[in-house]
């Protein structure tokens, strides 16, 4: 059981690079990379909110639960 | 962090002073004691085969030693509650048995082990303090180092206790006094054992804190 982060899928759909997203959500590229590669232990609501707003999506589009 | 660094500096200075007091001063005191023993033997025409340190506890309260108070010249009676003495075996009065020889060798090895362990702990301790001064507090390497120090203190306590126990055992095999008991009461080195356990407990707290920090670092 794990939470899958589909940030790269959404970024590809929106044709947005990591650097561009990091500038828009005010999170360092290094931290976004940790999130994208699934190494993050947790995500703040404020970060999730900013990502959803920039990528114009729902939290469920970024996070997925897999059994 | 400033307060933390000040405490680290104070701890390092205190530790170095303690090392100076415990090793160099002990060495000087040991030298004086050895010199005193040699002088005593020469002055009293003793040709002792060997000597041993004894911690004595009086069996009764009737033992009183007379002494003069140098400050005012008044006589004083001293009743010893505990005494550390050096017992000499004059030549031809004490032949070491095989068991005593084996115990002596074990005690020598334990002494060597205590010195090695002590210096290893000292080196690791200095590394930790220097690391702390560089603000590297929540690091895995420091947790391992503190663990080594805690275990080191427990090992030191165990070795010291065995050494004391064997010394008392050896002395009791060879000597029996009418008014004093050669006591086992002080053989356990509680200082080192308690210190080791406290350090291990504190290290577990640091380990938990490091885990929380790692989690915090990976919260985006």
mmCIF file with all atom_site columns, N, CA, C and O in Angstrom, chain A residues 10-39:
data_model
loop_
_atom_site.group_PDB
_atom_site.id
_atom_site.type_symbol
_atom_site.label_atom_id
_atom_site.label_alt_id
_atom_site.label_comp_id
_atom_site.label_asym_id
_atom_site.label_entity_id
_atom_site.label_seq_id
_atom_site.pdbx_PDB_ins_code
_atom_site.Cartn_x
_atom_site.Cartn_y
_atom_site.Cartn_z
_atom_site.occupancy
_atom_site.B_iso_or_equiv
_atom_site.pdbx_formal_charge
_atom_site.auth_seq_id
_atom_site.auth_comp_id
_atom_site.auth_asym_id
_atom_site.auth_atom_id
_atom_site.pdbx_PDB_model_num
ATOM 1   N N  . UNK A 1 10 ? 0.868  15.261 -14.400 1.00 0.00 ? 10 UNK A N  1
ATOM 2   C CA . UNK A 1 10 ? 0.136  16.525 -14.519 1.00 0.00 ? 10 UNK A CA 1
ATOM 3   C C  . UNK A 1 10 ? 0.999  17.610 -15.165 1.00 0.00 ? 10 UNK A C  1
ATOM 4   O O  . UNK A 1 10 ? 0.503  18.419 -15.968 1.00 0.00 ? 10 UNK A O  1
ATOM 5   N N  . UNK A 1 11 ? 2.281  17.605 -14.804 1.00 0.00 ? 11 UNK A N  1
ATOM 6   C CA . UNK A 1 11 ? 3.199  18.597 -15.411 1.00 0.00 ? 11 UNK A CA 1
ATOM 7   C C  . UNK A 1 11 ? 3.315  18.372 -16.919 1.00 0.00 ? 11 UNK A C  1
ATOM 8   O O  . UNK A 1 11 ? 3.352  19.332 -17.700 1.00 0.00 ? 11 UNK A O  1
ATOM 9   N N  . UNK A 1 12 ? 3.362  17.112 -17.313 1.00 0.00 ? 12 UNK A N  1
ATOM 10  C CA . UNK A 1 12 ? 3.447  16.792 -18.752 1.00 0.00 ? 12 UNK A CA 1
ATOM 11  C C  . UNK A 1 12 ? 2.174  17.215 -19.457 1.00 0.00 ? 12 UNK A C  1
ATOM 12  O O  . UNK A 1 12 ? 2.224  17.779 -20.562 1.00 0.00 ? 12 UNK A O  1
ATOM 13  N N  . UNK A 1 13 ? 1.015  16.956 -18.788 1.00 0.00 ? 13 UNK A N  1
ATOM 14  C CA . UNK A 1 13 ? -0.270 17.354 -19.395 1.00 0.00 ? 13 UNK A CA 1
ATOM 15  C C  . UNK A 1 13 ? -0.340 18.863 -19.602 1.00 0.00 ? 13 UNK A C  1
ATOM 16  O O  . UNK A 1 13 ? -0.886 19.357 -20.581 1.00 0.00 ? 13 UNK A O  1
ATOM 17  N N  . UNK A 1 14 ? 0.174  19.595 -18.623 1.00 0.00 ? 14 UNK A N  1
ATOM 18  C CA . UNK A 1 14 ? 0.130  21.070 -18.699 1.00 0.00 ? 14 UNK A CA 1
ATOM 19  C C  . UNK A 1 14 ? 1.353  21.649 -19.428 1.00 0.00 ? 14 UNK A C  1
ATOM 20  O O  . UNK A 1 14 ? 1.503  22.869 -19.497 1.00 0.00 ? 14 UNK A O  1
ATOM 21  N N  . UNK A 1 15 ? 2.242  20.740 -19.865 1.00 0.00 ? 15 UNK A N  1
ATOM 22  C CA . UNK A 1 15 ? 3.480  21.140 -20.555 1.00 0.00 ? 15 UNK A CA 1
ATOM 23  C C  . UNK A 1 15 ? 4.267  22.179 -19.746 1.00 0.00 ? 15 UNK A C  1
ATOM 24  O O  . UNK A 1 15 ? 4.663  23.232 -20.250 1.00 0.00 ? 15 UNK A O  1
ATOM 25  N N  . UNK A 1 16 ? 4.472  21.827 -18.485 1.00 0.00 ? 16 UNK A N  1
ATOM 26  C CA . UNK A 1 16 ? 5.163  22.752 -17.584 1.00 0.00 ? 16 UNK A CA 1
ATOM 27  C C  . UNK A 1 16 ? 6.444  22.091 -17.063 1.00 0.00 ? 16 UNK A C  1
ATOM 28  O O  . UNK A 1 16 ? 6.425  20.911 -16.698 1.00 0.00 ? 16 UNK A O  1
ATOM 29  N N  . UNK A 1 17 ? 7.517  22.848 -17.055 1.00 0.00 ? 17 UNK A N  1
ATOM 30  C CA . UNK A 1 17 ? 8.779  22.281 -16.553 1.00 0.00 ? 17 UNK A CA 1
ATOM 31  C C  . UNK A 1 17 ? 8.833  22.400 -15.020 1.00 0.00 ? 17 UNK A C  1
ATOM 32  O O  . UNK A 1 17 ? 8.069  23.145 -14.409 1.00 0.00 ? 17 UNK A O  1
ATOM 33  N N  . UNK A 1 18 ? 9.783  21.683 -14.459 1.00 0.00 ? 18 UNK A N  1
ATOM 34  C CA . UNK A 1 18 ? 9.941  21.688 -12.993 1.00 0.00 ? 18 UNK A CA 1
ATOM 35  C C  . UNK A 1 18 ? 10.320 23.083 -12.480 1.00 0.00 ? 18 UNK A C  1
ATOM 36  O O  . UNK A 1 18 ? 9.779  23.555 -11.473 1.00 0.00 ? 18 UNK A O  1
ATOM 37  N N  . UNK A 1 19 ? 11.216 23.739 -13.218 1.00 0.00 ? 19 UNK A N  1
ATOM 38  C CA . UNK A 1 19 ? 11.656 25.078 -12.796 1.00 0.00 ? 19 UNK A CA 1
ATOM 39  C C  . UNK A 1 19 ? 10.520 26.086 -12.852 1.00 0.00 ? 19 UNK A C  1
ATOM 40  O O  . UNK A 1 19 ? 10.378 26.921 -11.958 1.00 0.00 ? 19 UNK A O  1
ATOM 41  N N  . UNK A 1 20 ? 9.727  25.977 -13.914 1.00 0.00 ? 20 UNK A N  1
ATOM 42  C CA . UNK A 1 20 ? 8.583  26.903 -14.072 1.00 0.00 ? 20 UNK A CA 1
ATOM 43  C C  . UNK A 1 20 ? 7.590  26.693 -12.927 1.00 0.00 ? 20 UNK A C  1
ATOM 44  O O  . UNK A 1 20 ? 7.129  27.660 -12.311 1.00 0.00 ? 20 UNK A O  1
ATOM 45  N N  . UNK A 1 21 ? 7.292  25.426 -12.650 1.00 0.00 ? 21 UNK A N  1
ATOM 46  C CA . UNK A 1 21 ? 6.351  25.130 -11.558 1.00 0.00 ? 21 UNK A CA 1
ATOM 47  C C  . UNK A 1 21 ? 6.907  25.611 -10.215 1.00 0.00 ? 21 UNK A C  1
ATOM 48  O O  . UNK A 1 21 ? 6.174  26.184 -9.392  1.00 0.00 ? 21 UNK A O  1
ATOM 49  N N  . UNK A 1 22 ? 8.202  25.386 -10.019 1.00 0.00 ? 22 UNK A N  1
ATOM 50  C CA . UNK A 1 22 ? 8.799  25.776 -8.726  1.00 0.00 ? 22 UNK A CA 1
ATOM 51  C C  . UNK A 1 22 ? 8.715  27.291 -8.528  1.00 0.00 ? 22 UNK A C  1
ATOM 52  O O  . UNK A 1 22 ? 8.486  27.758 -7.416  1.00 0.00 ? 22 UNK A O  1
ATOM 53  N N  . UNK A 1 23 ? 8.904  28.036 -9.595  1.00 0.00 ? 23 UNK A N  1
ATOM 54  C CA . UNK A 1 23 ? 8.793  29.501 -9.495  1.00 0.00 ? 23 UNK A CA 1
ATOM 55  C C  . UNK A 1 23 ? 7.362  29.921 -9.165  1.00 0.00 ? 23 UNK A C  1
ATOM 56  O O  . UNK A 1 23 ? 7.131  30.788 -8.340  1.00 0.00 ? 23 UNK A O  1
ATOM 57  N N  . UNK A 1 24 ? 6.399  29.235 -9.807  1.00 0.00 ? 24 UNK A N  1
ATOM 58  C CA . UNK A 1 24 ? 4.995  29.629 -9.629  1.00 0.00 ? 24 UNK A CA 1
ATOM 59  C C  . UNK A 1 24 ? 4.432  29.224 -8.255  1.00 0.00 ? 24 UNK A C  1
ATOM 60  O O  . UNK A 1 24 ? 3.592  29.935 -7.707  1.00 0.00 ? 24 UNK A O  1
ATOM 61  N N  . UNK A 1 25 ? 4.864  28.082 -7.720  1.00 0.00 ? 25 UNK A N  1
ATOM 62  C CA . UNK A 1 25 ? 4.318  27.651 -6.409  1.00 0.00 ? 25 UNK A CA 1
ATOM 63  C C  . UNK A 1 25 ? 5.239  28.049 -5.245  1.00 0.00 ? 25 UNK A C  1
ATOM 64  O O  . UNK A 1 25 ? 4.912  27.792 -4.086  1.00 0.00 ? 25 UNK A O  1
ATOM 65  N N  . UNK A 1 26 ? 6.361  28.681 -5.566  1.00 0.00 ? 26 UNK A N  1
ATOM 66  C CA . UNK A 1 26 ? 7.315  29.138 -4.556  1.00 0.00 ? 26 UNK A CA 1
ATOM 67  C C  . UNK A 1 26 ? 7.856  27.977 -3.693  1.00 0.00 ? 26 UNK A C  1
ATOM 68  O O  . UNK A 1 26 ? 7.884  28.052 -2.473  1.00 0.00 ? 26 UNK A O  1
ATOM 69  N N  . UNK A 1 27 ? 8.226  26.905 -4.366  1.00 0.00 ? 27 UNK A N  1
ATOM 70  C CA . UNK A 1 27 ? 8.886  25.757 -3.709  1.00 0.00 ? 27 UNK A CA 1
ATOM 71  C C  . UNK A 1 27 ? 10.159 25.489 -4.508  1.00 0.00 ? 27 UNK A C  1
ATOM 72  O O  . UNK A 1 27 ? 10.147 25.587 -5.734  1.00 0.00 ? 27 UNK A O  1
ATOM 73  N N  . UNK A 1 28 ? 11.257 25.194 -3.819  1.00 0.00 ? 28 UNK A N  1
ATOM 74  C CA . UNK A 1 28 ? 12.525 25.013 -4.537  1.00 0.00 ? 28 UNK A CA 1
ATOM 75  C C  . UNK A 1 28 ? 12.445 23.811 -5.489  1.00 0.00 ? 28 UNK A C  1
ATOM 76  O O  . UNK A 1 28 ? 11.726 22.834 -5.192  1.00 0.00 ? 28 UNK A O  1
ATOM 77  N N  . UNK A 1 29 ? 13.184 23.846 -6.606  1.00 0.00 ? 29 UNK A N  1
ATOM 78  C CA . UNK A 1 29 ? 13.183 22.693 -7.528  1.00 0.00 ? 29 UNK A CA 1
ATOM 79  C C  . UNK A 1 29 ? 13.611 21.403 -6.833  1.00 0.00 ? 29 UNK A C  1
ATOM 80  O O  . UNK A 1 29 ? 13.099 20.332 -7.138  1.00 0.00 ? 29 UNK A O  1
ATOM 81  N N  . UNK A 1 30 ? 14.541 21.534 -5.872  1.00 0.00 ? 30 UNK A N  1
ATOM 82  C CA . UNK A 1 30 ? 15.012 20.338 -5.146  1.00 0.00 ? 30 UNK A CA 1
ATOM 83  C C  . UNK A 1 30 ? 13.860 19.680 -4.390  1.00 0.00 ? 30 UNK A C  1
ATOM 84  O O  . UNK A 1 30 ? 13.684 18.448 -4.436  1.00 0.00 ? 30 UNK A O  1
ATOM 85  N N  . UNK A 1 31 ? 13.048 20.511 -3.710  1.00 0.00 ? 31 UNK A N  1
ATOM 86  C CA . UNK A 1 31 ? 11.918 19.971 -2.958  1.00 0.00 ? 31 UNK A CA 1
ATOM 87  C C  . UNK A 1 31 ? 10.837 19.405 -3.881  1.00 0.00 ? 31 UNK A C  1
ATOM 88  O O  . UNK A 1 31 ? 10.229 18.375 -3.573  1.00 0.00 ? 31 UNK A O  1
ATOM 89  N N  . UNK A 1 32 ? 10.628 20.103 -4.995  1.00 0.00 ? 32 UNK A N  1
ATOM 90  C CA . UNK A 1 32 ? 9.639  19.580 -5.965  1.00 0.00 ? 32 UNK A CA 1
ATOM 91  C C  . UNK A 1 32 ? 10.110 18.241 -6.538  1.00 0.00 ? 32 UNK A C  1
ATOM 92  O O  . UNK A 1 32 ? 9.296  17.335 -6.782  1.00 0.00 ? 32 UNK A O  1
ATOM 93  N N  . UNK A 1 33 ? 11.415 18.132 -6.729  1.00 0.00 ? 33 UNK A N  1
ATOM 94  C CA . UNK A 1 33 ? 11.969 16.882 -7.244  1.00 0.00 ? 33 UNK A CA 1
ATOM 95  C C  . UNK A 1 33 ? 11.752 15.738 -6.252  1.00 0.00 ? 33 UNK A C  1
ATOM 96  O O  . UNK A 1 33 ? 11.424 14.615 -6.632  1.00 0.00 ? 33 UNK A O  1
ATOM 97  N N  . UNK A 1 34 ? 11.936 16.064 -4.936  1.00 0.00 ? 34 UNK A N  1
ATOM 98  C CA . UNK A 1 34 ? 11.678 15.055 -3.882  1.00 0.00 ? 34 UNK A CA 1
ATOM 99  C C  . UNK A 1 34 ? 10.227 14.597 -3.946  1.00 0.00 ? 34 UNK A C  1
ATOM 100 O O  . UNK A 1 34 ? 9.922  13.409 -3.862  1.00 0.00 ? 34 UNK A O  1
ATOM 101 N N  . UNK A 1 35 ? 9.330  15.580 -4.152  1.00 0.00 ? 35 UNK A N  1
ATOM 102 C CA . UNK A 1 35 ? 7.893  15.271 -4.229  1.00 0.00 ? 35 UNK A CA 1
ATOM 103 C C  . UNK A 1 35 ? 7.593  14.432 -5.474  1.00 0.00 ? 35 UNK A C  1
ATOM 104 O O  . UNK A 1 35 ? 6.867  13.436 -5.410  1.00 0.00 ? 35 UNK A O  1
ATOM 105 N N  . UNK A 1 36 ? 8.200  14.818 -6.590  1.00 0.00 ? 36 UNK A N  1
ATOM 106 C CA . UNK A 1 36 ? 7.932  14.157 -7.870  1.00 0.00 ? 36 UNK A CA 1
ATOM 107 C C  . UNK A 1 36 ? 8.420  12.700 -7.870  1.00 0.00 ? 36 UNK A C  1
ATOM 108 O O  . UNK A 1 36 ? 7.773  11.817 -8.438  1.00 0.00 ? 36 UNK A O  1
ATOM 109 N N  . UNK A 1 37 ? 9.565  12.479 -7.204  1.00 0.00 ? 37 UNK A N  1
ATOM 110 C CA . UNK A 1 37 ? 10.142 11.126 -7.216  1.00 0.00 ? 37 UNK A CA 1
ATOM 111 C C  . UNK A 1 37 ? 9.566  10.233 -6.107  1.00 0.00 ? 37 UNK A C  1
ATOM 112 O O  . UNK A 1 37 ? 10.005 9.090  -5.947  1.00 0.00 ? 37 UNK A O  1
ATOM 113 N N  . UNK A 1 38 ? 8.625  10.783 -5.334  1.00 0.00 ? 38 UNK A N  1
ATOM 114 C CA . UNK A 1 38 ? 7.959  9.974  -4.314  1.00 0.00 ? 38 UNK A CA 1
ATOM 115 C C  . UNK A 1 38 ? 8.777  9.759  -3.053  1.00 0.00 ? 38 UNK A C  1
ATOM 116 O O  . UNK A 1 38 ? 8.494  8.871  -2.256  1.00 0.00 ? 38 UNK A O  1
ATOM 117 N N  . UNK A 1 39 ? 9.812  10.583 -2.857  1.00 0.00 ? 39 UNK A N  1
ATOM 118 C CA . UNK A 1 39 ? 10.642 10.440 -1.655  1.00 0.00 ? 39 UNK A CA 1
ATOM 119 C C  . UNK A 1 39 ? 10.093 11.234 -0.467  1.00 0.00 ? 39 UNK A C  1
ATOM 120 O O  . UNK A 1 39 ? 10.551 11.067 0.661   1.00 0.00 ? 39 UNK A O  1
#
